[in-house]
Amino acid sequence: MKYDLMLIGPATRDINIDYTGQEVREIGGAVFFCAYAAAAASANLFASVKIHPDDTDVLDAFHLDGDHIAVLPAQCTTLMQNTYFTADRERRKAECLAQSDAITPDQIPDVDCGLYHLAGLLYGDFPNELIPALSKKGKVSADIQGFLRHNENGLMNFHDWKDKLTYLPYFDFLKTDAAEAEILTGLTDRRAAAKQLYEWGAKEILISHNSEMLVYDGKDYYTCPVKARNLSGRTGRGDTTFGAYLAKRMMGVSIPDALLFATAAVSLKMETPGPLQGPEQAVLDYIKEFYA
């Protein structure tokens, strides 16, 4: 079978504590939120999930048929704790209580995919040699947080990626948020940062922001506003956006239409905690109501 994309990364057990002190335990991780978004985009997807083999309940949470998902055995399943200080969840403290070991090229299943997406959480999730190895199989994309966010004694600290000039040219698609783009480029203007990342070799860049999503392909800038009516489902914003966007792009949808779908999908998702729920029609109905 030919898949539109393979999502690769560690799933997590998350402890989320809101600004009132209420604690909720959930399954999370970039690969988890991306999978729901890609499924809502009607993509044919495969998920390669890094977890401890005993944590099969994590796989159950993906709601994928068994032949569309694989366990990449880990010494432990990543455990994250997010403490939110505001109702809009824009200010938070992220802590890693346990981190799985790296995903190596030999662990990637031999599955025919158009795109291999590195849905990472932390520096060390992916060794550099995985990137060119995947490029020999198909297109490659990445969420840059997996190369910038370091687990330092449990605290999440961001540092520039010293190998960026070597490996950015391998990425057909690259996702950052506004803060990560500034760390990479030193530029606060999102358009200027996207242009710099393109000049360094990334071919199509999506920069997420709480007000809008921006894409640059080396020729034109495309933007779409976020229209969520509340932010109770803030966790997984960027992953949902990029999962939906990659799915639509790999299905042959144009940049502006893929961006519209992805931004509407994340706007809908942020109104409810957890991953994006519902079929593609739910997103299309949201577009009709709020973007027409």
GROMACS .gro file of C-alpha atoms in nm:
model
  292
    1MET     CA    1   0.000   0.000   0.000
    2LYS     CA    2   0.114   0.353  -0.076
    3TYR     CA    3   0.063   0.599   0.209
    4ASP     CA    4   0.044   0.975   0.175
    5LEU     CA    5   0.264   1.022   0.480
    6MET     CA    6   0.430   0.850   0.772
    7LEU     CA    7   0.425   1.028   1.108
    8ILE     CA    8   0.731   0.944   1.318
    9GLY     CA    9   0.787   1.036   1.680
   10PRO     CA   10   0.740   0.966   2.048
   11ALA     CA   11   0.392   0.955   2.195
   12THR     CA   12   0.369   1.080   2.551
   13ARG     CA   13   0.183   1.047   2.871
   14ASP     CA   14   0.092   1.404   2.963
   15ILE     CA   15   0.007   1.558   3.298
   16ASN     CA   16  -0.170   1.888   3.223
   17ILE     CA   17  -0.235   2.126   3.510
   18ASP     CA   18  -0.452   2.429   3.431
   19TYR     CA   19  -0.434   2.772   3.591
   20THR     CA   20  -0.685   2.669   3.856
   21GLY     CA   21  -0.471   2.372   3.962
   22GLN     CA   22  -0.694   2.108   3.802
   23GLU     CA   23  -0.491   1.810   3.680
   24VAL     CA   24  -0.577   1.597   3.376
   25ARG     CA   25  -0.377   1.296   3.252
   26GLU     CA   26  -0.388   1.240   2.876
   27ILE     CA   27  -0.208   1.082   2.583
   28GLY     CA   28  -0.014   1.340   2.383
   29GLY     CA   29   0.287   1.411   2.167
   30ALA     CA   30   0.327   1.569   1.827
   31VAL     CA   31   0.277   1.235   1.649
   32PHE     CA   32  -0.056   1.188   1.833
   33PHE     CA   33  -0.206   1.528   1.747
   34CYS     CA   34  -0.071   1.509   1.390
   35ALA     CA   35  -0.235   1.171   1.337
   36TYR     CA   36  -0.584   1.296   1.424
   37ALA     CA   37  -0.539   1.602   1.202
   38ALA     CA   38  -0.413   1.401   0.906
   39ALA     CA   39  -0.701   1.156   0.948
   40ALA     CA   40  -0.949   1.445   0.949
   41ALA     CA   41  -0.794   1.558   0.623
   42SER     CA   42  -0.878   1.212   0.480
   43ALA     CA   43  -0.513   1.123   0.424
   44ASN     CA   44  -0.390   0.767   0.397
   45LEU     CA   45  -0.148   0.774   0.691
   46PHE     CA   46   0.089   0.547   0.875
   47ALA     CA   47   0.212   0.620   1.229
   48SER     CA   48   0.545   0.500   1.369
   49VAL     CA   49   0.520   0.561   1.741
   50LYS     CA   50   0.808   0.552   1.990
   51ILE     CA   51   0.681   0.406   2.320
   52HIS     CA   52   0.769   0.133   2.567
   53PRO     CA   53   0.624  -0.192   2.427
   54ASP     CA   54   0.412  -0.245   2.739
   55ASP     CA   55   0.221   0.081   2.685
   56THR     CA   56  -0.023  -0.055   2.428
   57ASP     CA   57  -0.304   0.166   2.565
   58VAL     CA   58  -0.117   0.458   2.407
   59LEU     CA   59  -0.156   0.295   2.066
   60ASP     CA   60  -0.527   0.238   2.129
   61ALA     CA   61  -0.570   0.614   2.172
   62PHE     CA   62  -0.468   0.672   1.809
   63HIS     CA   63  -0.779   0.493   1.676
   64LEU     CA   64  -0.585   0.359   1.377
   65ASP     CA   65  -0.615   0.010   1.231
   66GLY     CA   66  -0.333  -0.214   1.346
   67ASP     CA   67  -0.179  -0.237   1.001
   68HIS     CA   68  -0.147   0.145   0.986
   69ILE     CA   69   0.057   0.186   1.306
   70ALA     CA   70   0.384   0.045   1.438
   71VAL     CA   71   0.562   0.050   1.772
   72LEU     CA   72   0.921   0.171   1.770
   73PRO     CA   73   1.037   0.010   2.098
   74ALA     CA   74   1.160   0.257   2.358
   75GLN     CA   75   1.336   0.210   2.690
   76CYS     CA   76   1.059   0.423   2.839
   77THR     CA   77   0.758   0.623   2.720
   78THR     CA   78   0.810   0.998   2.735
   79LEU     CA   79   0.634   1.161   3.031
   80MET     CA   80   0.556   1.534   3.011
   81GLN     CA   81   0.403   1.777   3.258
   82ASN     CA   82   0.253   2.106   3.141
   83THR     CA   83   0.156   2.368   3.398
   84TYR     CA   84  -0.055   2.650   3.251
   85PHE     CA   85  -0.060   2.987   3.422
   86THR     CA   86  -0.335   3.160   3.222
   87ALA     CA   87  -0.681   3.068   3.096
   88ASP     CA   88  -0.570   3.105   2.733
   89ARG     CA   89  -0.283   2.859   2.794
   90GLU     CA   90  -0.032   3.086   2.621
   91ARG     CA   91   0.193   3.090   2.931
   92ARG     CA   92   0.306   2.753   3.054
   93LYS     CA   93   0.590   2.562   3.216
   94ALA     CA   94   0.678   2.242   3.034
   95GLU     CA   95   0.873   1.971   3.213
   96CYS     CA   96   0.997   1.633   3.092
   97LEU     CA   97   0.981   1.371   3.366
   98ALA     CA   98   1.106   1.092   3.136
   99GLN     CA   99   1.235   1.090   2.777
  100SER     CA  100   1.241   0.797   2.536
  101ASP     CA  101   1.559   0.708   2.351
  102ALA     CA  102   1.640   0.816   1.995
  103ILE     CA  103   1.465   0.685   1.683
  104THR     CA  104   1.729   0.536   1.455
  105PRO     CA  105   1.711   0.467   1.078
  106ASP     CA  106   1.693   0.089   1.129
  107GLN     CA  107   1.372   0.127   1.333
  108ILE     CA  108   1.172   0.288   1.050
  109PRO     CA  109   0.923   0.035   0.906
  110ASP     CA  110   0.966  -0.058   0.540
  111VAL     CA  111   0.644   0.109   0.427
  112ASP     CA  112   0.591   0.296   0.101
  113CYS     CA  113   0.516   0.660   0.188
  114GLY     CA  114   0.525   0.984  -0.006
  115LEU     CA  115   0.642   1.186   0.298
  116TYR     CA  116   0.817   1.106   0.624
  117HIS     CA  117   0.736   1.357   0.898
  118LEU     CA  118   0.959   1.394   1.203
  119ALA     CA  119   0.702   1.478   1.471
  120GLY     CA  120   0.947   1.529   1.754
  121LEU     CA  121   0.923   1.682   2.098
  122LEU     CA  122   1.278   1.708   2.223
  123TYR     CA  123   1.635   1.731   2.105
  124GLY     CA  124   1.761   1.374   2.094
  125ASP     CA  125   1.440   1.224   1.958
  126PHE     CA  126   1.603   1.208   1.615
  127PRO     CA  127   1.975   1.165   1.543
  128ASN     CA  128   2.097   1.372   1.250
  129GLU     CA  129   2.170   1.064   1.038
  130LEU     CA  130   1.798   0.980   1.028
  131ILE     CA  131   1.726   1.285   0.811
  132PRO     CA  132   1.929   1.193   0.498
  133ALA     CA  133   1.829   0.828   0.543
  134LEU     CA  134   1.461   0.921   0.516
  135SER     CA  135   1.528   1.153   0.221
  136LYS     CA  136   1.627   0.845   0.021
  137LYS     CA  137   1.278   0.703   0.077
  138GLY     CA  138   1.063   1.008  -0.001
  139LYS     CA  139   1.000   1.366   0.097
  140VAL     CA  140   1.092   1.473   0.451
  141SER     CA  141   0.929   1.722   0.688
  142ALA     CA  142   0.994   1.822   1.047
  143ASP     CA  143   0.860   2.015   1.341
  144ILE     CA  144   1.167   2.212   1.446
  145GLN     CA  145   1.088   2.179   1.817
  146GLY     CA  146   1.241   1.830   1.800
  147PHE     CA  147   1.577   1.993   1.725
  148LEU     CA  148   1.558   2.304   1.946
  149ARG     CA  149   1.387   2.200   2.271
  150HIS     CA  150   1.631   2.039   2.513
  151ASN     CA  151   1.548   1.835   2.821
  152GLU     CA  152   1.786   1.976   3.081
  153ASN     CA  153   1.725   1.805   3.413
  154GLY     CA  154   1.354   1.797   3.338
  155LEU     CA  155   1.323   2.159   3.231
  156MET     CA  156   1.253   2.253   2.868
  157ASN     CA  157   1.511   2.498   2.735
  158PHE     CA  158   1.542   2.611   2.375
  159HIS     CA  159   1.877   2.638   2.197
  160ASP     CA  160   1.968   2.701   1.835
  161TRP     CA  161   2.039   2.392   1.623
  162LYS     CA  162   2.409   2.397   1.550
  163ASP     CA  163   2.367   2.162   1.253
  164LYS     CA  164   2.083   2.357   1.089
  165LEU     CA  165   2.275   2.469   0.780
  166THR     CA  166   2.368   2.107   0.704
  167TYR     CA  167   2.024   1.954   0.746
  168LEU     CA  168   1.763   2.221   0.665
  169PRO     CA  169   1.811   2.155   0.289
  170TYR     CA  170   1.672   1.804   0.339
  171PHE     CA  171   1.332   1.935   0.453
  172ASP     CA  172   1.062   1.966   0.188
  173PHE     CA  173   0.835   2.108   0.461
  174LEU     CA  174   0.935   2.274   0.788
  175LYS     CA  175   0.719   2.390   1.077
  176THR     CA  176   0.820   2.637   1.346
  177ASP     CA  177   0.632   2.868   1.577
  178ALA     CA  178   0.718   3.238   1.596
  179ALA     CA  179   0.951   3.198   1.895
  180GLU     CA  180   1.135   2.903   1.738
  181ALA     CA  181   1.177   3.093   1.412
  182GLU     CA  182   1.343   3.374   1.606
  183ILE     CA  183   1.578   3.129   1.782
  184LEU     CA  184   1.680   2.981   1.447
  185THR     CA  185   1.722   3.306   1.253
  186GLY     CA  186   1.753   3.587   1.506
  187LEU     CA  187   1.464   3.762   1.329
  188THR     CA  188   1.143   3.871   1.502
  189ASP     CA  189   0.953   3.938   1.179
  190ARG     CA  190   0.790   3.611   1.076
  191ARG     CA  191   0.806   3.680   0.703
  192ALA     CA  192   1.174   3.767   0.722
  193ALA     CA  193   1.239   3.453   0.929
  194ALA     CA  194   1.055   3.234   0.678
  195LYS     CA  195   1.257   3.387   0.394
  196GLN     CA  196   1.581   3.316   0.580
  197LEU     CA  197   1.484   2.955   0.643
  198TYR     CA  198   1.406   2.917   0.274
  199GLU     CA  199   1.743   3.064   0.181
  200TRP     CA  200   1.906   2.813   0.414
  201GLY     CA  201   1.743   2.530   0.218
  202ALA     CA  202   1.402   2.444   0.362
  203LYS     CA  203   1.158   2.437   0.070
  204GLU     CA  204   0.818   2.518   0.223
  205ILE     CA  205   0.796   2.681   0.565
  206LEU     CA  206   0.493   2.707   0.793
  207ILE     CA  207   0.522   2.943   1.092
  208SER     CA  208   0.245   2.919   1.351
  209HIS     CA  209   0.127   3.210   1.564
  210ASN     CA  210  -0.170   3.256   1.795
  211SER     CA  211  -0.325   3.504   1.549
  212GLU     CA  212  -0.250   3.345   1.211
  213MET     CA  213  -0.066   3.075   1.020
  214LEU     CA  214   0.191   3.175   0.759
  215VAL     CA  215   0.343   2.975   0.474
  216TYR     CA  216   0.633   3.076   0.246
  217ASP     CA  217   0.744   2.873  -0.054
  218GLY     CA  218   1.026   3.094  -0.183
  219LYS     CA  219   0.790   3.290  -0.409
  220ASP     CA  220   0.481   3.400  -0.217
  221TYR     CA  221   0.360   3.444   0.139
  222TYR     CA  222   0.026   3.295   0.237
  223THR     CA  223  -0.156   3.367   0.563
  224CYS     CA  224  -0.479   3.255   0.727
  225PRO     CA  225  -0.626   3.386   1.055
  226VAL     CA  226  -0.697   3.167   1.356
  227LYS     CA  227  -1.066   3.198   1.449
  228ALA     CA  228  -1.103   2.975   1.756
  229ARG     CA  229  -1.377   3.101   1.985
  230ASN     CA  230  -1.195   2.974   2.295
  231LEU     CA  231  -0.857   2.817   2.371
  232SER     CA  232  -0.948   2.533   2.606
  233GLY     CA  233  -0.779   2.292   2.363
  234ARG     CA  234  -0.459   2.495   2.316
  235THR     CA  235  -0.229   2.193   2.365
  236GLY     CA  236  -0.134   2.048   2.025
  237ARG     CA  237  -0.202   2.365   1.824
  238GLY     CA  238   0.103   2.352   1.599
  239ASP     CA  239   0.092   1.975   1.556
  240THR     CA  240  -0.271   1.983   1.447
  241THR     CA  241  -0.204   2.262   1.201
  242PHE     CA  242   0.094   2.091   1.042
  243GLY     CA  243  -0.060   1.744   1.039
  244ALA     CA  244  -0.360   1.872   0.845
  245TYR     CA  245  -0.145   2.089   0.620
  246LEU     CA  246   0.098   1.811   0.528
  247ALA     CA  247  -0.186   1.571   0.459
  248LYS     CA  248  -0.358   1.809   0.220
  249ARG     CA  249  -0.033   1.904   0.045
  250MET     CA  250   0.060   1.540  -0.008
  251MET     CA  251  -0.288   1.481  -0.151
  252GLY     CA  252  -0.218   1.747  -0.416
  253VAL     CA  253  -0.407   2.040  -0.261
  254SER     CA  254  -0.272   2.391  -0.333
  255ILE     CA  255  -0.090   2.590  -0.063
  256PRO     CA  256  -0.373   2.839   0.002
  257ASP     CA  257  -0.641   2.570   0.019
  258ALA     CA  258  -0.427   2.344   0.238
  259LEU     CA  259  -0.351   2.637   0.468
  260LEU     CA  260  -0.719   2.730   0.493
  261PHE     CA  261  -0.812   2.373   0.582
  262ALA     CA  262  -0.531   2.342   0.837
  263THR     CA  263  -0.608   2.674   1.006
  264ALA     CA  264  -0.978   2.599   1.024
  265ALA     CA  265  -0.896   2.252   1.160
  266VAL     CA  266  -0.682   2.392   1.441
  267SER     CA  267  -0.935   2.667   1.516
  268LEU     CA  268  -1.200   2.399   1.560
  269LYS     CA  269  -0.966   2.176   1.759
  270MET     CA  270  -0.870   2.451   2.005
  271GLU     CA  271  -1.229   2.491   2.116
  272THR     CA  272  -1.219   2.148   2.285
  273PRO     CA  273  -0.937   1.979   2.482
  274GLY     CA  274  -0.771   1.679   2.320
  275PRO     CA  275  -0.696   1.599   1.955
  276LEU     CA  276  -0.909   1.715   1.663
  277GLN     CA  277  -1.231   1.513   1.663
  278GLY     CA  278  -1.472   1.452   1.381
  279PRO     CA  279  -1.452   1.385   1.009
  280GLU     CA  280  -1.334   1.614   0.731
  281GLN     CA  281  -1.688   1.747   0.692
  282ALA     CA  282  -1.669   1.903   1.039
  283VAL     CA  283  -1.375   2.114   0.924
  284LEU     CA  284  -1.546   2.201   0.596
  285ASP     CA  285  -1.855   2.312   0.791
  286TYR     CA  286  -1.633   2.528   1.012
  287ILE     CA  287  -1.480   2.688   0.702
  288LYS     CA  288  -1.824   2.760   0.564
  289GLU     CA  289  -1.939   2.919   0.892
  290PHE     CA  290  -1.630   3.123   0.983
  291TYR     CA  291  -1.419   3.166   0.668
  292ALA     CA  292  -1.670   3.205   0.387
   0.00000   0.00000   0.00000
